[in-house]
XYZ file of C-alpha atoms in Angstrom:
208
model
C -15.712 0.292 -10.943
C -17.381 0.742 -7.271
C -16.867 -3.370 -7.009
C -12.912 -2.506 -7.663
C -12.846 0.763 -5.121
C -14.420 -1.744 -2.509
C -11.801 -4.620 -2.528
C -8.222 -4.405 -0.377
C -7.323 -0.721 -0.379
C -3.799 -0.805 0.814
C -2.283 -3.742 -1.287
C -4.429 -2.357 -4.584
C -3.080 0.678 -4.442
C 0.091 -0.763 -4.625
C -0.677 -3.054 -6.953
C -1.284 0.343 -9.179
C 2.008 1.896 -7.714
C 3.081 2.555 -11.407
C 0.692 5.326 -11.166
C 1.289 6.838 -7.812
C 3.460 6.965 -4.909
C 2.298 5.462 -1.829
C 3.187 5.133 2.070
C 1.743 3.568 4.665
C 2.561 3.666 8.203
C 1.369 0.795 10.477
C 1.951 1.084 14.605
C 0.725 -2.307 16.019
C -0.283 -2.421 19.614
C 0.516 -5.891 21.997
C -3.175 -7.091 21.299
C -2.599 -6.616 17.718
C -4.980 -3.470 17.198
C -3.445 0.018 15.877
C -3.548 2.581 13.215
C -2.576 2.829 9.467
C -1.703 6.126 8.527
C -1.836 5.799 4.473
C -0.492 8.455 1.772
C -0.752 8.115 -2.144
C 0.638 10.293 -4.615
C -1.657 10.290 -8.151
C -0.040 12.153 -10.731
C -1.942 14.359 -12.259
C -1.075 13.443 -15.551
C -2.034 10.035 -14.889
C -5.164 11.632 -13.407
C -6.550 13.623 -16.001
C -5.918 10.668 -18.587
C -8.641 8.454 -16.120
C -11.140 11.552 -16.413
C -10.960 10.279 -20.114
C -13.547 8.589 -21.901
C -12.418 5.171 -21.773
C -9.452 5.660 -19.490
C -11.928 4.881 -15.719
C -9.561 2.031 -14.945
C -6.245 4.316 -14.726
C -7.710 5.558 -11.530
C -9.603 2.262 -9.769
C -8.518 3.635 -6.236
C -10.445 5.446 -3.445
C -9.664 9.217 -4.425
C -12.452 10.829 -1.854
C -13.648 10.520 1.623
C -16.974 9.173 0.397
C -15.025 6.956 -1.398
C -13.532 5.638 1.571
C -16.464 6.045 3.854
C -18.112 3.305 1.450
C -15.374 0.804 1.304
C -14.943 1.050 5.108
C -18.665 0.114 5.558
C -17.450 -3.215 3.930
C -14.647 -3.688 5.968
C -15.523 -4.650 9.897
C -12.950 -3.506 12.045
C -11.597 -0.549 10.680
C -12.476 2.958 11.506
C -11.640 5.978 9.732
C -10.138 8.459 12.279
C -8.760 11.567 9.290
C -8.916 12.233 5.966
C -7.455 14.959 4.292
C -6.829 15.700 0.100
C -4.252 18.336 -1.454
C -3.257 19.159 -4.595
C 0.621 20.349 -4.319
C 0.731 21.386 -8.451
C 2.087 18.242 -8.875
C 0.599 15.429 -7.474
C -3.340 14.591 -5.778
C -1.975 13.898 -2.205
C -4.719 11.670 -0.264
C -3.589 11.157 3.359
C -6.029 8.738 5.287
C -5.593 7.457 9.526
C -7.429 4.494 10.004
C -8.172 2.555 13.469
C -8.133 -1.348 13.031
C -9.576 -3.530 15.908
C -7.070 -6.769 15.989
C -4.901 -8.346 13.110
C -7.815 -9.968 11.355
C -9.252 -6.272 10.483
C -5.705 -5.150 9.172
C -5.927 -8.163 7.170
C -9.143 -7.408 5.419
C -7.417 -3.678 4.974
C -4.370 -5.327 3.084
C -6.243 -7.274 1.427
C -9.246 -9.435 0.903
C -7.899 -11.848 -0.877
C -5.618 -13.387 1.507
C -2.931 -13.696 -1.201
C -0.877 -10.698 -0.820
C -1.271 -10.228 2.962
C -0.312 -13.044 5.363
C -0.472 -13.650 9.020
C 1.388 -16.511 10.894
C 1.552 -17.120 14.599
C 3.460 -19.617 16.170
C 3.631 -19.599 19.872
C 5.239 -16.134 20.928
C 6.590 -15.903 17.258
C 4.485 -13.646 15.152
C 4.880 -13.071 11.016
C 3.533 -10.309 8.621
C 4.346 -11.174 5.287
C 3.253 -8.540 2.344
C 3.678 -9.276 -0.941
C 4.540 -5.907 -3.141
C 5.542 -7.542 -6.681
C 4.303 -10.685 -7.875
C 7.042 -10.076 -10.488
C 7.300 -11.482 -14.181
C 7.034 -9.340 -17.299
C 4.331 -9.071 -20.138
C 1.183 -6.246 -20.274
C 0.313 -3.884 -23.056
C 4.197 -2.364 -23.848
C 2.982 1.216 -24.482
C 1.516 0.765 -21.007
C 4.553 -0.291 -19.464
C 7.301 2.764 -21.253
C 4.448 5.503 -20.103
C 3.952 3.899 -16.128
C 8.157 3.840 -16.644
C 8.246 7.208 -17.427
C 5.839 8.857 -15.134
C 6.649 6.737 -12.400
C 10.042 8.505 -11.615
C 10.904 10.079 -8.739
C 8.026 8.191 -6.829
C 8.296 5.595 -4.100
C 6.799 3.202 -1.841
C 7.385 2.843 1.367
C 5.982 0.537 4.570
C 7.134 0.984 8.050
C 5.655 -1.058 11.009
C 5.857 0.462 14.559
C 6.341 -3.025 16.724
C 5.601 -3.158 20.795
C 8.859 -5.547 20.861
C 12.000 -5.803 18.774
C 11.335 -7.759 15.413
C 12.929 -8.009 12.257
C 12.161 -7.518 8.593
C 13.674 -9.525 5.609
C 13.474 -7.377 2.190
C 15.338 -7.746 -1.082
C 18.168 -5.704 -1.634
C 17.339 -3.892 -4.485
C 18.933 -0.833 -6.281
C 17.686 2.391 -4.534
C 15.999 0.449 -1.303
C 15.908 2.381 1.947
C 15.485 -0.510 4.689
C 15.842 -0.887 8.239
C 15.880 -4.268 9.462
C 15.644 -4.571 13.222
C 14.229 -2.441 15.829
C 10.751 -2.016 17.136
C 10.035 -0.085 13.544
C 10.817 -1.391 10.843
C 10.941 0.224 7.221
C 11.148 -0.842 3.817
C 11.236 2.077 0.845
C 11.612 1.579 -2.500
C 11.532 3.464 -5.485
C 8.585 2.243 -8.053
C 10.740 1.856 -11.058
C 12.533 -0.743 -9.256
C 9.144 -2.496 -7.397
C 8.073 -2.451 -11.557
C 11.199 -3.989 -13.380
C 11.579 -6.949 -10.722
C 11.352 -9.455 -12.444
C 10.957 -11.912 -9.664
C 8.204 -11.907 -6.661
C 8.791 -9.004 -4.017
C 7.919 -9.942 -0.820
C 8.469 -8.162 2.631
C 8.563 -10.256 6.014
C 7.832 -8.891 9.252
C 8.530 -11.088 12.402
C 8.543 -10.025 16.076
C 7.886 -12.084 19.355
């Protein structure tokens, strides 16, 4: 489980966003360095079902500072700056600031992989593409109606806080929240919706 809570953070989590509600709020500097302030919601239903015997995989996300003081280690670039943990009766709130160093360090924070985080620049035009949903159906059914039902009422949300005016292309899906152009952009969605799309969900960030 340790090899899981040390891969991408950001683009896990959401991944898992039938579990949890999650924001994150990038502000990009002209040399491509910045913050990510990051906020996930883990019901505590949902919690207390991966404190099962069994159930460890409901909960493969960085829930504790030491948590994320060990995947950071593994990440060059990145710098935690806060971390903070509530519990408002509801929901586990984790709300983490980060300090990355240039784009490729943001990368490795949305993920690894490379697959569901991609960078493009051509001359002065820059892209952030971020894929949320690689959509299709299938899983374990009983799986799916509980995520359904405890997922409501949660959301996910991405802004990025641009040095120049940019746009961002987004689907226009039932219950979005999106602003478009601007020097921040914003995409919010509820997870019910990011869960039933059926095909890929990508967001596209461009600026100059």
């Amino acid at each position: 489980m340790k090899q899981v809570k040390t891969a991408a953070l950001l683009l896990l989590i959401l991944s898992l966003c039938s579990c949890i509600g999650v924001s994150a709020d990038i502000v990009l500097n002209p040399d491509n360095s910045g913050t990510v302030t990051l906020e996930y919601r883990i019901s505590r239903y949902l919690e207390s079902l991966g404190k099962q015997d069994g159930n460890e995989r409901w909960l493969p996300v960085p829930a504790g500072k030491a948590d994320f003081e060990r995947t950071l280690e593994r990440l060059p670039g990145i710098a935690m700056l806060s971390f903070s943990s509530k519990d408002d009766g509801k929901d586990l709130v984790i709300t983490v600031k980060l300090r990355f160093a240039d784009m490729d360090a943001l990368l490795r924070f949305l993920d690894a992989s490379g697959n569901r985080a991609v960078y493009v620049r051509e001359n002065a035009s820059q892209r952030l593409t971020l894929t949320l949903s690689k959509g299709g159906a299938g899983g374990n059914r009983e799986l799916a109606d509980l995520f359904a039902k405890v997922s409501e009422g949660y959301m996910v949300s991405i802004s990025l806080d641009l040095p120049s005016e940019g746009t961002l292309t987004a689907p226009d899906l039932e219950g979005a929240e999106i602003r478009r152009q601007g020097k921040k952009l914003s995409c919010s969605l509820p997870i019910k919706t990011v869960l039933s799309s059926k095909e890929g969900l990508n967001l596209e960030f461009r600026w100059q």
